[in-house]
Amino acid sequence: MRHGLLRLLAAGAALFMGEASAKLDQMKTNGHSVLGTLDAPTLPKYLSGAPMPNGAPWSNMTAKTNYYHDKPNTGVIRRYEFTVSRGVIAPDGYQRDVLLINDQFPGPLIEANWGDTIQVQVLNNITGPEEGTALHWHGLLHRDMPWEDGVPSVTQCPIAPGESYTYNFIADMHGSTWYHSHYSAQYADGLFGPMVIYGPEQEEYDIDLGPVMLSDWYHRQYHEIVSQLLLVNLTQGGVYTQNNLINGKMNYDCRIPEIVNKLNSTALTKLANKLNASAPCDSDAGVSQFRFEKGKKHRLRLVNSGGEGMQRFSIDEHSMTVISNDFIQVEPYETQVVTLGVGQRADVIVEANGDKDGAYWMRSNVSVLCNAALQPSAMAAIYYDDADTESLPSSVAWNRPDPATCGNDALEVTRPVMEMPVPEPDLTINMTMTMFMNESNILQFATNDNVGFRGNYNSPTMLLSNLGNHSFAPEWNVQSTKNAKSVRVILYNEIPEPHPMHLHGFNMYILAEGGVNATWDGTIVHPENPQRRDTFLIQPLGYTVFQFDAGTNPGVWPFHCHVALHVSAGMMTQFMTMPDEIEEYKVPNKVAETCRQWGKWTHTNIPNQIDSGL
Ligand SMILES: *[C@@H]1O[C@H](CO)[C@@H](O)[C@H](O)[C@H]1NC(C)=O
Ligand SMILES: *[C@@H]1O[C@H](CO)[C@@H](O)[C@H](O)[C@H]1NC(C)=O
Ligand SMILES: *[C@@H]1O[C@H](CO)[C@@H](O)[C@H](O)[C@H]1NC(C)=O
Ligand SMILES: *[C@@H]1O[C@H](CO)[C@@H](O)[C@H](O)[C@H]1NC(C)=O
Ligand SMILES: *[C@@H]1O[C@H](CO)[C@@H](O)[C@H](O)[C@H]1NC(C)=O
Ligand SMILES: *[C@@H]1O[C@H](CO)[C@@H](O)[C@H](O)[C@H]1NC(C)=O
Ligand SMILES: *[C@@H]1O[C@H](CO)[C@@H](O)[C@H](O)[C@H]1NC(C)=O
Ligand SMILES: *[C@@H]1O[C@H](CO)[C@@H](O)[C@H](O)[C@H]1NC(C)=O
Ligand SMILES: *[C@@H]1O[C@H](CO)[C@@H](O)[C@H](O)[C@H]1NC(C)=O
Ligand SMILES: *[C@@H]1O[C@H](CO)[C@@H](O)[C@H](O)[C@H]1NC(C)=O
Ligand SMILES: [Cu+2]
């Protein structure tokens, strides 16, 4: 899989942790965001403002309530106003151009109770140069309103520069998630944020520390890394991330660019991993800080919001109890390391049983055996009640070697709290994921049949099918599941890399998986209640068998790799579910208006769509 470039580097530049007190100003590193500082608020058990018949907005519903059939209808609207603009920040001390929401990195926290309506008015203020944008609300189902899913060329036209679009959707699942731009690889430039939906809980905890965003980080803008990947010569290396952040912060050794540029490594230097040694850089940006209260149970909402790498999250000298995978609460299990592919989440409860004046490292390591990371170790400081917050922890990491399977915890380990047996599928599809150069010598990743996806921003497939037009171009990779109620997919990965595969509009039953060269023997893990989630990791040269209840959600739903560069290189299929019912939808006028605005803008501005568009 990956070679030892990191070791080369480690020899030259050790990670410099600096002084806790000498760090850069928060405005310079993260703009108006307070995430990662001791000023970040803890979160409530639920938001007020909703009718509360039985003490909570969800009345008598519990963690076992079937959220596909029942949810509260609170009638409460949570309204947000987002302005997307360019900015210049230095999250890890290395200054670069980014894309921000309301001048914050990470973007603002969206909060709602289960069953609330969330309205987000998104103003596209990207200038110098202008480009389109669109936001996707990861893991929400958007039943009967697929046009709110936020995917350019599938459910909407991009929001044109200077224009706005107001997303209006139901908080139809509860738990932890994030939102991000789905326009090319914009979110790798910082265009994402956390989202928390409060709902009935199975496990007790005392303090909700809120989102813990784990994001590997590039030092170059997304269009540079996308074009580098697409033009890559397969005989050479890949595109490397430069750092790894927790809640948008980490330190960076500013000597690295100079050292890398001096290396006689074809992979690093020829492929423009050449770093800009003259960009302003401060090796003492400062890491994220968290508070623990001795004896209390703390809830952390882990989100892998990165561009590429699998994260291995841990807290020195503390164990964690996992209570959910993505939006699906699971029977609690204890672990020292949580593995998350891009797009995946885990909620964990950590009991503060350390010293009252103790300080401990929180760590998140990108797997260098599975991904291309130059500086894979993210760190943040946890301070107990009486700890000195001016000094850094000196705790010792767990020694839990990377299993190198590039997969999640075994399927046997997780059992959803709300139990559902897997139904008999009425459609089974075989898919094979490949990587190849297309006829224009452009690197492509495909979910199936060696066809790299490439969308048309001006012709979103869901809107076309709503109008009864099913003449889709072959490179749109539209796969109709017709009237199938439940679709099983047997997915083989012929690429020696893992892929975090995400399905919009559904949670998938994950039925079976295997590693290198394995073939499925038909066995299903826990058929009476298999794991469910919205993103799974398929192992290098391995397979995953999953199923989704297509009949529950008519629409056109992306199934794609969540590695930003892989989906840019085509790794996506669109499942068109219940096409006859798509034609019945009354799509609000604002959706067509956004296409008119985009059509008008593109009349005089030709977007430089170098990639798939997503
Ligand atoms: C919850 O309350 C509603 C309305 O009061 C009632 O119809 C329903 O049966 C209750 N459900 C449970 C699981 O108790
Ligand atoms: C739009 O973005 C520019 C920077 O590119 C910024 O100066 C301006 O304040 C932004 N406008 C709004 C309304 O946020
Ligand atoms: C890729 O590298 C191979 C071997 O070095 C070389 O023969 C080929 O011409 C290169 N292709 C491109 C597009 O640069
Ligand atoms: C790097 O390559 C140059 C030219 O090929 C060579 O002269 C030099 O010795 C090499 N340096 C190292 C450290 O290998
Ligand atoms: C490197 O960074 C400096 C300072 O931000 C900038 O002026 C210069 O254009 C950058 N060079 C490249 C090649 O991006
Ligand atoms: C994470 O990386 C650090 C630094 O390399 C190492 O000490 C630690 O053991 C790793 N943690 C896990 C859980 O792999
Ligand atoms: C899927 O592949 C399996 C194994 O190669 C084969 O037995 C089966 O017929 C295929 N199913 C479909 C629907 O193509
Ligand atoms: C190869 O892929 C690129 C990027 O999607 C696309 O622009 C180009 O048309 C493709 N070439 C062929 C021959 O399909
Ligand atoms: C269907 O959509 C395609 C792609 O936008 C378009 O070229 C074609 O004219 C449309 N067909 C009809 C009958 O509207
Ligand atoms: C997987 O199969 C390939 C091709 O048949 C073979 O070269 C490789 O050694 C196998 N790897 C493992 C771990 O079985
Ligand atoms: Cu991938």
PDB file of N, CA, C and O in Angstrom, residues 110-160:
ATOM      1  N   ILE A 110     -24.367  23.392  13.816  1.00  0.00           N
ATOM      2  CA  ILE A 110     -25.827  23.367  13.650  1.00  0.00           C
ATOM      3  C   ILE A 110     -26.380  22.440  14.718  1.00  0.00           C
ATOM      4  O   ILE A 110     -25.889  21.326  14.883  1.00  0.00           O
ATOM      5  N   GLU A 111     -27.376  22.939  15.468  1.00  0.00           N
ATOM      6  CA  GLU A 111     -27.997  22.137  16.522  1.00  0.00           C
ATOM      7  C   GLU A 111     -29.501  22.095  16.317  1.00  0.00           C
ATOM      8  O   GLU A 111     -30.098  23.121  15.966  1.00  0.00           O
ATOM      9  N   ALA A 112     -30.110  20.958  16.605  1.00  0.00           N
ATOM     10  CA  ALA A 112     -31.563  20.836  16.539  1.00  0.00           C
ATOM     11  C   ALA A 112     -31.976  19.658  17.396  1.00  0.00           C
ATOM     12  O   ALA A 112     -31.148  18.817  17.762  1.00  0.00           O
ATOM     13  N   ASN A 113     -33.254  19.621  17.745  1.00  0.00           N
ATOM     14  CA  ASN A 113     -33.817  18.417  18.344  1.00  0.00           C
ATOM     15  C   ASN A 113     -34.348  17.534  17.228  1.00  0.00           C
ATOM     16  O   ASN A 113     -34.770  18.031  16.162  1.00  0.00           O
ATOM     17  N   TRP A 114     -34.373  16.261  17.486  1.00  0.00           N
ATOM     18  CA  TRP A 114     -34.967  15.291  16.574  1.00  0.00           C
ATOM     19  C   TRP A 114     -36.377  15.761  16.208  1.00  0.00           C
ATOM     20  O   TRP A 114     -37.163  16.122  17.106  1.00  0.00           O
ATOM     21  N   GLY A 115     -36.688  15.807  14.921  1.00  0.00           N
ATOM     22  CA  GLY A 115     -38.027  16.210  14.489  1.00  0.00           C
ATOM     23  C   GLY A 115     -38.185  17.696  14.230  1.00  0.00           C
ATOM     24  O   GLY A 115     -39.226  18.129  13.734  1.00  0.00           O
ATOM     25  N   ASP A 116     -37.181  18.503  14.549  1.00  0.00           N
ATOM     26  CA  ASP A 116     -37.216  19.928  14.203  1.00  0.00           C
ATOM     27  C   ASP A 116     -37.003  20.096  12.691  1.00  0.00           C
ATOM     28  O   ASP A 116     -36.530  19.183  12.009  1.00  0.00           O
ATOM     29  N   THR A 117     -37.315  21.302  12.220  1.00  0.00           N
ATOM     30  CA  THR A 117     -36.987  21.668  10.840  1.00  0.00           C
ATOM     31  C   THR A 117     -35.759  22.567  10.875  1.00  0.00           C
ATOM     32  O   THR A 117     -35.701  23.498  11.675  1.00  0.00           O
ATOM     33  N   ILE A 118     -34.773  22.249  10.036  1.00  0.00           N
ATOM     34  CA  ILE A 118     -33.564  23.068   9.972  1.00  0.00           C
ATOM     35  C   ILE A 118     -33.609  23.873   8.675  1.00  0.00           C
ATOM     36  O   ILE A 118     -33.858  23.307   7.602  1.00  0.00           O
ATOM     37  N   GLN A 119     -33.416  25.175   8.800  1.00  0.00           N
ATOM     38  CA  GLN A 119     -33.363  26.039   7.614  1.00  0.00           C
ATOM     39  C   GLN A 119     -32.000  26.703   7.560  1.00  0.00           C
ATOM     40  O   GLN A 119     -31.617  27.372   8.512  1.00  0.00           O
ATOM     41  N   VAL A 120     -31.310  26.507   6.478  1.00  0.00           N
ATOM     42  CA  VAL A 120     -30.002  27.137   6.351  1.00  0.00           C
ATOM     43  C   VAL A 120     -29.977  27.960   5.061  1.00  0.00           C
ATOM     44  O   VAL A 120     -30.060  27.411   3.958  1.00  0.00           O
ATOM     45  N   GLN A 121     -29.884  29.263   5.235  1.00  0.00           N
ATOM     46  CA  GLN A 121     -29.762  30.135   4.075  1.00  0.00           C
ATOM     47  C   GLN A 121     -28.286  30.254   3.728  1.00  0.00           C
ATOM     48  O   GLN A 121     -27.488  30.715   4.542  1.00  0.00           O
ATOM     49  N   VAL A 122     -27.910  29.772   2.541  1.00  0.00           N
ATOM     50  CA  VAL A 122     -26.503  29.768   2.141  1.00  0.00           C
ATOM     51  C   VAL A 122     -26.277  30.827   1.075  1.00  0.00           C
ATOM     52  O   VAL A 122     -26.846  30.741  -0.019  1.00  0.00           O
ATOM     53  N   LEU A 123     -25.478  31.838   1.401  1.00  0.00           N
ATOM     54  CA  LEU A 123     -25.121  32.877   0.432  1.00  0.00           C
ATOM     55  C   LEU A 123     -23.738  32.563  -0.125  1.00  0.00           C
ATOM     56  O   LEU A 123     -22.778  32.400   0.633  1.00  0.00           O
ATOM     57  N   ASN A 124     -23.659  32.446  -1.450  1.00  0.00           N
ATOM     58  CA  ASN A 124     -22.368  32.194  -2.087  1.00  0.00           C
ATOM     59  C   ASN A 124     -21.648  33.522  -2.306  1.00  0.00           C
ATOM     60  O   ASN A 124     -21.943  34.250  -3.243  1.00  0.00           O
ATOM     61  N   ASN A 125     -20.691  33.801  -1.439  1.00  0.00           N
ATOM     62  CA  ASN A 125     -19.875  35.037  -1.549  1.00  0.00           C
ATOM     63  C   ASN A 125     -18.435  34.684  -1.941  1.00  0.00           C
ATOM     64  O   ASN A 125     -17.492  35.327  -1.519  1.00  0.00           O
ATOM     65  N   ILE A 126     -18.288  33.600  -2.731  1.00  0.00           N
ATOM     66  CA  ILE A 126     -16.929  33.229  -3.156  1.00  0.00           C
ATOM     67  C   ILE A 126     -16.533  34.123  -4.322  1.00  0.00           C
ATOM     68  O   ILE A 126     -17.155  34.084  -5.386  1.00  0.00           O
ATOM     69  N   THR A 127     -15.511  34.926  -4.093  1.00  0.00           N
ATOM     70  CA  THR A 127     -15.040  35.839  -5.140  1.00  0.00           C
ATOM     71  C   THR A 127     -13.532  35.668  -5.294  1.00  0.00           C
ATOM     72  O   THR A 127     -12.880  35.096  -4.425  1.00  0.00           O
ATOM     73  N   GLY A 128     -13.010  36.184  -6.362  1.00  0.00           N
ATOM     74  CA  GLY A 128     -11.558  36.265  -6.578  1.00  0.00           C
ATOM     75  C   GLY A 128     -10.808  34.948  -6.592  1.00  0.00           C
ATOM     76  O   GLY A 128      -9.903  34.808  -5.808  1.00  0.00           O
ATOM     77  N   PRO A 129     -11.132  34.007  -7.514  1.00  0.00           N
ATOM     78  CA  PRO A 129     -12.220  34.041  -8.483  1.00  0.00           C
ATOM     79  C   PRO A 129     -13.519  33.493  -7.909  1.00  0.00           C
ATOM     80  O   PRO A 129     -13.523  32.852  -6.868  1.00  0.00           O
ATOM     81  N   GLU A 130     -14.596  33.755  -8.659  1.00  0.00           N
ATOM     82  CA  GLU A 130     -15.912  33.245  -8.266  1.00  0.00           C
ATOM     83  C   GLU A 130     -16.008  31.770  -8.604  1.00  0.00           C
ATOM     84  O   GLU A 130     -15.373  31.292  -9.534  1.00  0.00           O
ATOM     85  N   GLU A 131     -16.809  31.035  -7.845  1.00  0.00           N
ATOM     86  CA  GLU A 131     -17.186  29.675  -8.236  1.00  0.00           C
ATOM     87  C   GLU A 131     -18.477  29.274  -7.546  1.00  0.00           C
ATOM     88  O   GLU A 131     -18.920  29.937  -6.607  1.00  0.00           O
ATOM     89  N   GLY A 132     -19.086  28.182  -8.032  1.00  0.00           N
ATOM     90  CA  GLY A 132     -20.339  27.712  -7.449  1.00  0.00           C
ATOM     91  C   GLY A 132     -20.091  27.010  -6.128  1.00  0.00           C
ATOM     92  O   GLY A 132     -18.950  26.784  -5.719  1.00  0.00           O
ATOM     93  N   THR A 133     -21.191  26.663  -5.436  1.00  0.00           N
ATOM     94  CA  THR A 133     -21.061  25.867  -4.224  1.00  0.00           C
ATOM     95  C   THR A 133     -22.401  25.197  -3.932  1.00  0.00           C
ATOM     96  O   THR A 133     -23.418  25.496  -4.581  1.00  0.00           O
ATOM     97  N   ALA A 134     -22.418  24.271  -2.971  1.00  0.00           N
ATOM     98  CA  ALA A 134     -23.645  23.606  -2.511  1.00  0.00           C
ATOM     99  C   ALA A 134     -23.272  22.846  -1.246  1.00  0.00           C
ATOM    100  O   ALA A 134     -22.156  22.340  -1.143  1.00  0.00           O
ATOM    101  N   LEU A 135     -24.196  22.793  -0.279  1.00  0.00           N
ATOM    102  CA  LEU A 135     -23.880  22.101   0.971  1.00  0.00           C
ATOM    103  C   LEU A 135     -24.719  20.841   1.139  1.00  0.00           C
ATOM    104  O   LEU A 135     -25.925  20.841   0.891  1.00  0.00           O
ATOM    105  N   HIS A 136     -24.075  19.788   1.599  1.00  0.00           N
ATOM    106  CA  HIS A 136     -24.717  18.486   1.826  1.00  0.00           C
ATOM    107  C   HIS A 136     -24.765  18.188   3.322  1.00  0.00           C
ATOM    108  O   HIS A 136     -23.793  18.434   4.037  1.00  0.00           O
ATOM    109  N   TRP A 137     -25.885  17.654   3.790  1.00  0.00           N
ATOM    110  CA  TRP A 137     -26.133  17.387   5.215  1.00  0.00           C
ATOM    111  C   TRP A 137     -25.963  15.894   5.421  1.00  0.00           C
ATOM    112  O   TRP A 137     -26.892  15.120   5.231  1.00  0.00           O
ATOM    113  N   HIS A 138     -24.767  15.513   5.810  1.00  0.00           N
ATOM    114  CA  HIS A 138     -24.333  14.113   5.749  1.00  0.00           C
ATOM    115  C   HIS A 138     -25.174  13.193   6.655  1.00  0.00           C
ATOM    116  O   HIS A 138     -25.247  13.421   7.861  1.00  0.00           O
ATOM    117  N   GLY A 139     -25.764  12.172   6.050  1.00  0.00           N
ATOM    118  CA  GLY A 139     -26.441  11.128   6.830  1.00  0.00           C
ATOM    119  C   GLY A 139     -27.921  11.364   7.051  1.00  0.00           C
ATOM    120  O   GLY A 139     -28.614  10.448   7.508  1.00  0.00           O
ATOM    121  N   LEU A 140     -28.428  12.568   6.757  1.00  0.00           N
ATOM    122  CA  LEU A 140     -29.869  12.774   6.898  1.00  0.00           C
ATOM    123  C   LEU A 140     -30.573  12.126   5.708  1.00  0.00           C
ATOM    124  O   LEU A 140     -29.991  11.970   4.630  1.00  0.00           O
ATOM    125  N   LEU A 141     -31.828  11.723   5.919  1.00  0.00           N
ATOM    126  CA  LEU A 141     -32.496  10.898   4.918  1.00  0.00           C
ATOM    127  C   LEU A 141     -33.204  11.729   3.845  1.00  0.00           C
ATOM    128  O   LEU A 141     -33.315  11.289   2.702  1.00  0.00           O
ATOM    129  N   HIS A 142     -33.684  12.904   4.223  1.00  0.00           N
ATOM    130  CA  HIS A 142     -34.381  13.794   3.284  1.00  0.00           C
ATOM    131  C   HIS A 142     -35.501  13.082   2.548  1.00  0.00           C
ATOM    132  O   HIS A 142     -35.686  13.275   1.336  1.00  0.00           O
ATOM    133  N   ARG A 143     -36.246  12.245   3.282  1.00  0.00           N
ATOM    134  CA  ARG A 143     -37.362  11.548   2.634  1.00  0.00           C
ATOM    135  C   ARG A 143     -38.378  12.535   2.106  1.00  0.00           C
ATOM    136  O   ARG A 143     -38.724  13.503   2.779  1.00  0.00           O
ATOM    137  N   ASP A 144     -38.851  12.279   0.907  1.00  0.00           N
ATOM    138  CA  ASP A 144     -39.851  13.111   0.227  1.00  0.00           C
ATOM    139  C   ASP A 144     -39.341  14.520  -0.060  1.00  0.00           C
ATOM    140  O   ASP A 144     -40.117  15.403  -0.375  1.00  0.00           O
ATOM    141  N   MET A 145     -38.068  14.746   0.085  1.00  0.00           N
ATOM    142  CA  MET A 145     -37.494  16.046  -0.290  1.00  0.00           C
ATOM    143  C   MET A 145     -36.037  15.883  -0.744  1.00  0.00           C
ATOM    144  O   MET A 145     -35.138  16.533  -0.219  1.00  0.00           O
ATOM    145  N   PRO A 146     -35.825  14.985  -1.751  1.00  0.00           N
ATOM    146  CA  PRO A 146     -34.441  14.693  -2.156  1.00  0.00           C
ATOM    147  C   PRO A 146     -33.699  15.930  -2.679  1.00  0.00           C
ATOM    148  O   PRO A 146     -32.463  15.931  -2.681  1.00  0.00           O
ATOM    149  N   TRP A 147     -34.450  16.976  -3.081  1.00  0.00           N
ATOM    150  CA  TRP A 147     -33.773  18.183  -3.604  1.00  0.00           C
ATOM    151  C   TRP A 147     -33.027  18.942  -2.523  1.00  0.00           C
ATOM    152  O   TRP A 147     -32.286  19.865  -2.819  1.00  0.00           O
ATOM    153  N   GLU A 148     -33.174  18.564  -1.239  1.00  0.00           N
ATOM    154  CA  GLU A 148     -32.448  19.249  -0.162  1.00  0.00           C
ATOM    155  C   GLU A 148     -31.107  18.585   0.154  1.00  0.00           C
ATOM    156  O   GLU A 148     -30.423  18.946   1.098  1.00  0.00           O
ATOM    157  N   ASP A 149     -30.732  17.560  -0.641  1.00  0.00           N
ATOM    158  CA  ASP A 149     -29.547  16.767  -0.329  1.00  0.00           C
ATOM    159  C   ASP A 149     -28.235  17.487  -0.671  1.00  0.00           C
ATOM    160  O   ASP A 149     -27.164  17.079  -0.228  1.00  0.00           O
ATOM    161  N   GLY A 150     -28.303  18.531  -1.483  1.00  0.00           N
ATOM    162  CA  GLY A 150     -27.137  19.401  -1.668  1.00  0.00           C
ATOM    163  C   GLY A 150     -26.038  18.891  -2.583  1.00  0.00           C
ATOM    164  O   GLY A 150     -24.881  19.223  -2.381  1.00  0.00           O
ATOM    165  N   VAL A 151     -26.414  18.078  -3.604  1.00  0.00           N
ATOM    166  CA  VAL A 151     -25.369  17.528  -4.475  1.00  0.00           C
ATOM    167  C   VAL A 151     -25.491  18.110  -5.889  1.00  0.00           C
ATOM    168  O   VAL A 151     -26.430  17.795  -6.611  1.00  0.00           O
ATOM    169  N   PRO A 152     -24.529  18.961  -6.288  1.00  0.00           N
ATOM    170  CA  PRO A 152     -24.582  19.535  -7.630  1.00  0.00           C
ATOM    171  C   PRO A 152     -24.537  18.424  -8.678  1.00  0.00           C
ATOM    172  O   PRO A 152     -23.840  17.427  -8.486  1.00  0.00           O
ATOM    173  N   SER A 153     -25.252  18.586  -9.731  1.00  0.00           N
ATOM    174  CA  SER A 153     -25.389  17.651 -10.850  1.00  0.00           C
ATOM    175  C   SER A 153     -26.234  16.429 -10.503  1.00  0.00           C
ATOM    176  O   SER A 153     -26.469  15.587 -11.356  1.00  0.00           O
ATOM    177  N   VAL A 154     -26.703  16.323  -9.274  1.00  0.00           N
ATOM    178  CA  VAL A 154     -27.626  15.250  -8.911  1.00  0.00           C
ATOM    179  C   VAL A 154     -28.954  15.847  -8.430  1.00  0.00           C
ATOM    180  O   VAL A 154     -30.006  15.591  -9.013  1.00  0.00           O
ATOM    181  N   THR A 155     -28.911  16.646  -7.351  1.00  0.00           N
ATOM    182  CA  THR A 155     -30.172  17.139  -6.789  1.00  0.00           C
ATOM    183  C   THR A 155     -30.366  18.636  -6.969  1.00  0.00           C
ATOM    184  O   THR A 155     -31.422  19.158  -6.653  1.00  0.00           O
ATOM    185  N   GLN A 156     -29.346  19.341  -7.408  1.00  0.00           N
ATOM    186  CA  GLN A 156     -29.502  20.789  -7.616  1.00  0.00           C
ATOM    187  C   GLN A 156     -28.423  21.291  -8.558  1.00  0.00           C
ATOM    188  O   GLN A 156     -27.419  20.613  -8.777  1.00  0.00           O
ATOM    189  N   CYS A 157     -28.626  22.481  -9.089  1.00  0.00           N
ATOM    190  CA  CYS A 157     -27.529  23.189  -9.752  1.00  0.00           C
ATOM    191  C   CYS A 157     -26.732  23.876  -8.652  1.00  0.00           C
ATOM    192  O   CYS A 157     -27.272  24.193  -7.596  1.00  0.00           O
ATOM    193  N   PRO A 158     -25.441  24.114  -8.876  1.00  0.00           N
ATOM    194  CA  PRO A 158     -24.676  24.828  -7.859  1.00  0.00           C
ATOM    195  C   PRO A 158     -25.297  26.202  -7.594  1.00  0.00           C
ATOM    196  O   PRO A 158     -25.944  26.778  -8.465  1.00  0.00           O
ATOM    197  N   ILE A 159     -25.103  26.699  -6.389  1.00  0.00           N
ATOM    198  CA  ILE A 159     -25.542  28.060  -6.067  1.00  0.00           C
ATOM    199  C   ILE A 159     -24.564  29.007  -6.755  1.00  0.00           C
ATOM    200  O   ILE A 159     -23.352  28.930  -6.520  1.00  0.00           O
ATOM    201  N   ALA A 160     -25.082  29.865  -7.617  1.00  0.00           N
ATOM    202  CA  ALA A 160     -24.201  30.750  -8.399  1.00  0.00           C
ATOM    203  C   ALA A 160     -23.610  31.836  -7.500  1.00  0.00           C
ATOM    204  O   ALA A 160     -24.197  32.191  -6.478  1.00  0.00           O
TER     205      ALA A 160
END
